[in-house]
XYZ file of N, CA, C and O in Angstrom:
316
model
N 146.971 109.293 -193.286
C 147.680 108.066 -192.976
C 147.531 107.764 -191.479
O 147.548 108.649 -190.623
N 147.356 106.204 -191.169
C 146.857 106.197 -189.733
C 148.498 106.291 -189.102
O 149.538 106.085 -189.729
N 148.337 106.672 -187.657
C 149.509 106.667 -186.924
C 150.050 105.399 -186.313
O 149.263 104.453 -186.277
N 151.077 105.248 -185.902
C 151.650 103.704 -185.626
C 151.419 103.944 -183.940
O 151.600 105.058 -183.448
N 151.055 102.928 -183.232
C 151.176 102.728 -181.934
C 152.787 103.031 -181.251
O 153.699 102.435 -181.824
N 153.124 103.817 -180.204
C 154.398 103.819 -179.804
C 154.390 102.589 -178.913
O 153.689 102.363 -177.926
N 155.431 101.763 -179.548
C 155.642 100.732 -179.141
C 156.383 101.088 -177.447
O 155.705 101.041 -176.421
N 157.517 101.350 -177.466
C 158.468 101.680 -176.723
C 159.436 103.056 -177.424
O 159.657 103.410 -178.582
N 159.915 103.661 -175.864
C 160.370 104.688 -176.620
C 161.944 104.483 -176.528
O 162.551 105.401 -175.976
N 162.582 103.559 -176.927
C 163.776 103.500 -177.251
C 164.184 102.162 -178.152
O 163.512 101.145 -177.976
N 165.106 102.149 -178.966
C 165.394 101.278 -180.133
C 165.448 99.067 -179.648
O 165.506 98.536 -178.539
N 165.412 98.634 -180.592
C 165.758 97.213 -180.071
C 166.978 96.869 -181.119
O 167.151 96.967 -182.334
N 167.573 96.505 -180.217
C 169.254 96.424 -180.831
C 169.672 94.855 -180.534
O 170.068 94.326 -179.495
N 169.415 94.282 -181.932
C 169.522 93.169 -182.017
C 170.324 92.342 -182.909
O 170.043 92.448 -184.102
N 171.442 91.389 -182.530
C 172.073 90.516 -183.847
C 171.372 90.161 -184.827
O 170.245 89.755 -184.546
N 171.777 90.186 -186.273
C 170.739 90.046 -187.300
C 171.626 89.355 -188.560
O 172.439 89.856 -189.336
N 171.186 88.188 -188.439
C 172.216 87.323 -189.484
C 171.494 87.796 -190.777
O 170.378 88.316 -190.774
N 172.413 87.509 -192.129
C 171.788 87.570 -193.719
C 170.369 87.261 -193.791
O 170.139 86.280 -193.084
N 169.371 87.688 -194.339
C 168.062 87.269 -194.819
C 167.457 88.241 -194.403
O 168.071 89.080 -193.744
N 165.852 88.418 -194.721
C 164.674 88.897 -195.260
C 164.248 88.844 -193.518
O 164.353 87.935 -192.695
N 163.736 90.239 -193.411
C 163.013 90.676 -192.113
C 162.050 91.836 -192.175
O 162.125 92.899 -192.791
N 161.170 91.372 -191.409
C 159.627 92.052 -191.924
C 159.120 92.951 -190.343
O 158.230 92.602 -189.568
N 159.994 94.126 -190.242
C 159.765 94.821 -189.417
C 158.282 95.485 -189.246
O 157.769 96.035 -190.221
N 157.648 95.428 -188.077
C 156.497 96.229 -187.560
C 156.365 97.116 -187.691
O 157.170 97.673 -186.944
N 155.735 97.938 -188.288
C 155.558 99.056 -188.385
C 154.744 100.012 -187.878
O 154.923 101.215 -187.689
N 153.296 98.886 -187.579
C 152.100 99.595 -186.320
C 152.485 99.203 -185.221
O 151.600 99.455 -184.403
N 153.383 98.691 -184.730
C 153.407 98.836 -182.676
C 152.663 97.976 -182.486
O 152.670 97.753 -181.275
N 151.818 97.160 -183.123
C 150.820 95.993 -182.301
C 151.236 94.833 -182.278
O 150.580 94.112 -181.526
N 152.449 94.125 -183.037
C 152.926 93.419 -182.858
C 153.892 92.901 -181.500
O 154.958 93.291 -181.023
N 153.042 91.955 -181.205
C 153.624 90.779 -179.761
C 155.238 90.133 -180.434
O 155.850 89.355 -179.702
N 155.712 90.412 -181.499
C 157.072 89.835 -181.656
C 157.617 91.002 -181.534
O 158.716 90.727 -182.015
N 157.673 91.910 -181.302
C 158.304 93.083 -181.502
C 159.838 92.845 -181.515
O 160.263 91.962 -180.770
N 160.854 93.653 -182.408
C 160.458 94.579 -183.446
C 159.789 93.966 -184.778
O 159.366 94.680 -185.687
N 159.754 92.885 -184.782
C 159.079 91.996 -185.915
C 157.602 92.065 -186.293
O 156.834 92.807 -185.680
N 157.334 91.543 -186.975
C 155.999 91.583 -187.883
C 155.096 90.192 -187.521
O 155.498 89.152 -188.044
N 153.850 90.119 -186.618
C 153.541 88.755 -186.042
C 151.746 88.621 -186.962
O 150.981 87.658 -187.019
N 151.591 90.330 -187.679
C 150.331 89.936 -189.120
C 149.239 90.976 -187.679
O 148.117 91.143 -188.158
N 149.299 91.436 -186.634
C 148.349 92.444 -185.879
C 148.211 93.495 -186.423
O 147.485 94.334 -185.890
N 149.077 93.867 -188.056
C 148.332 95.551 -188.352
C 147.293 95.125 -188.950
O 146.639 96.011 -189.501
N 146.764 93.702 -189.073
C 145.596 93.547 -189.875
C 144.284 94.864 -189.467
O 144.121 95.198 -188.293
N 143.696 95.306 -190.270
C 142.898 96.615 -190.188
C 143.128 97.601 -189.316
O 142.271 98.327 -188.812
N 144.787 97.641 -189.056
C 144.979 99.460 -188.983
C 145.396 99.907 -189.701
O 145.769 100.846 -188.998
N 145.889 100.252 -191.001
C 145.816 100.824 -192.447
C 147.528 100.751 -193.055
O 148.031 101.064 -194.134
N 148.023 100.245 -191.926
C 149.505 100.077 -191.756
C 150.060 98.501 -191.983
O 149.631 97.537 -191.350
N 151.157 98.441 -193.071
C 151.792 97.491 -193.242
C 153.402 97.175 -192.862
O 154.062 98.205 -192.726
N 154.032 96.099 -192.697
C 155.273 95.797 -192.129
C 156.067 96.060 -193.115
O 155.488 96.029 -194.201
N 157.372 96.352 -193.166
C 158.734 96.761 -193.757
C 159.278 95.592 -194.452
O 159.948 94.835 -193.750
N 159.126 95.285 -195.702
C 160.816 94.005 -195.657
C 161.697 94.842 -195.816
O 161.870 95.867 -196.475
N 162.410 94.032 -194.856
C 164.271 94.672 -195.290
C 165.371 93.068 -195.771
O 165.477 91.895 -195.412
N 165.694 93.561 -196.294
C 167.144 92.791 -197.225
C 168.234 92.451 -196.268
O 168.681 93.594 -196.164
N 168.983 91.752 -195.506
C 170.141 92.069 -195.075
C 170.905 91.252 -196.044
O 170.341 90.354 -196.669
N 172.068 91.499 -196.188
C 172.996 91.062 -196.671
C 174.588 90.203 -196.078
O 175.411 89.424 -196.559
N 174.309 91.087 -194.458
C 175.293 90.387 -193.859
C 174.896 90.079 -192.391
O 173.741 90.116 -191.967
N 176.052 89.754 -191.636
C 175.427 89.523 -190.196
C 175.549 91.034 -189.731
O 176.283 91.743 -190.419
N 174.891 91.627 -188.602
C 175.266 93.097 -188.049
C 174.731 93.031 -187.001
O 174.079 92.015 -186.762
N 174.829 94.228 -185.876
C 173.971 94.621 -184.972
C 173.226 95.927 -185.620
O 173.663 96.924 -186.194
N 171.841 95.461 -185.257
C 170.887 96.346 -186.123
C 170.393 97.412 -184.682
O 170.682 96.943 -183.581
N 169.798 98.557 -184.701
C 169.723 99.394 -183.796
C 168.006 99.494 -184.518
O 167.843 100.506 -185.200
N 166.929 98.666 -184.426
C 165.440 98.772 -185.102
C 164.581 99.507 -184.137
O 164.462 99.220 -182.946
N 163.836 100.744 -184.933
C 163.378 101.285 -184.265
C 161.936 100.907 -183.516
O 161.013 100.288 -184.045
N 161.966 101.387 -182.264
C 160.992 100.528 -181.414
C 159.830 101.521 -180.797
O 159.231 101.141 -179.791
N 159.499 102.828 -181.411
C 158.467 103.796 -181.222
C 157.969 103.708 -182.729
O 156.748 103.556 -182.748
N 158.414 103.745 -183.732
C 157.989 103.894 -184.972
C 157.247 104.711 -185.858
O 156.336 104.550 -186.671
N 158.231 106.032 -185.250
C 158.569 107.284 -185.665
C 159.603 107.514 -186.603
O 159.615 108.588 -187.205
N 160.412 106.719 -186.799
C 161.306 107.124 -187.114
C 161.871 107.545 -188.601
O 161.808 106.541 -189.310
N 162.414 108.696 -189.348
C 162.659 108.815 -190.687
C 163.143 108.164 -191.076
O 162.857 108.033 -192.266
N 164.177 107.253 -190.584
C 165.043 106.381 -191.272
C 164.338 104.846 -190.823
O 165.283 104.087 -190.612
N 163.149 104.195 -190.626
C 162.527 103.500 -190.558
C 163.363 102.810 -191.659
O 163.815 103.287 -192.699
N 163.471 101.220 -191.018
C 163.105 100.393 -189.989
C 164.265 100.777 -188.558
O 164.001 100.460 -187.398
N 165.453 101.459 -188.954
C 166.339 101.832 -188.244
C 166.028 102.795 -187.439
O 165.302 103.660 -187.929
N 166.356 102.928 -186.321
C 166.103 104.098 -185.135
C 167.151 104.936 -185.252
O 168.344 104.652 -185.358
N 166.424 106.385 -185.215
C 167.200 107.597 -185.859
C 167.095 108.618 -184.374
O 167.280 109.832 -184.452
N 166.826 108.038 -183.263
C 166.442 109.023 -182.201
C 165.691 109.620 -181.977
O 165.848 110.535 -181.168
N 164.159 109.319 -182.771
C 162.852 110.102 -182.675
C 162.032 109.826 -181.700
O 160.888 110.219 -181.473
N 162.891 108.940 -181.010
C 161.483 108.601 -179.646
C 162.168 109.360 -178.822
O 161.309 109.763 -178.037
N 163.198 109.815 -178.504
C 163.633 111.561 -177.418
C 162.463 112.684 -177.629
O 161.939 113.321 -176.715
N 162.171 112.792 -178.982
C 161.302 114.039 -178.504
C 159.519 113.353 -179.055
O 158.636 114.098 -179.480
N 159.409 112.255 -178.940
C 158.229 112.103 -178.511
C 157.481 112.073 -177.035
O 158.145 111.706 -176.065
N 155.999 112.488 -176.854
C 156.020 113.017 -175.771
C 155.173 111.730 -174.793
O 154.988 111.892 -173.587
């Protein structure tokens, strides 16, 4: 599986009203944390996620993370 570009090594924590969001998942995306169609031929595709309500979302912004699209603290021990 190809590896994702480290975007940045700490989360983007952003207001996120109800609806459909198509998180980045290779790091090459210029909307970051969003999906702007740049994983075209790196073997990597974007996330939909569901929201259901309004929240502050904590999206992870190295894209490492296990709990992808959410930042779980995996860009601390990246090097």
């Amino acid at each position: 599986m190809p590896e994702p570009r480290i975007f940045q090594k700490s989360p983007f924590v952003l207001k996120a009203e109800p609806g459909s969001y198509f998180w980045c998942a290779c790091g090459h995306s210029k909307s970051q944390p969003f999906c702007d169609g740049s994983h075209k031929g790196t073997g990597l595709s974007p996330m939909k996620i569901d929201l259901t309500e309004a929240k502050t979302v904590a999206w992870c912004g190295c894209k490492h993370s296990k709990t992808a699209p959410y930042c779980d603290g995996s860009h601390s021990k990246l090097g």
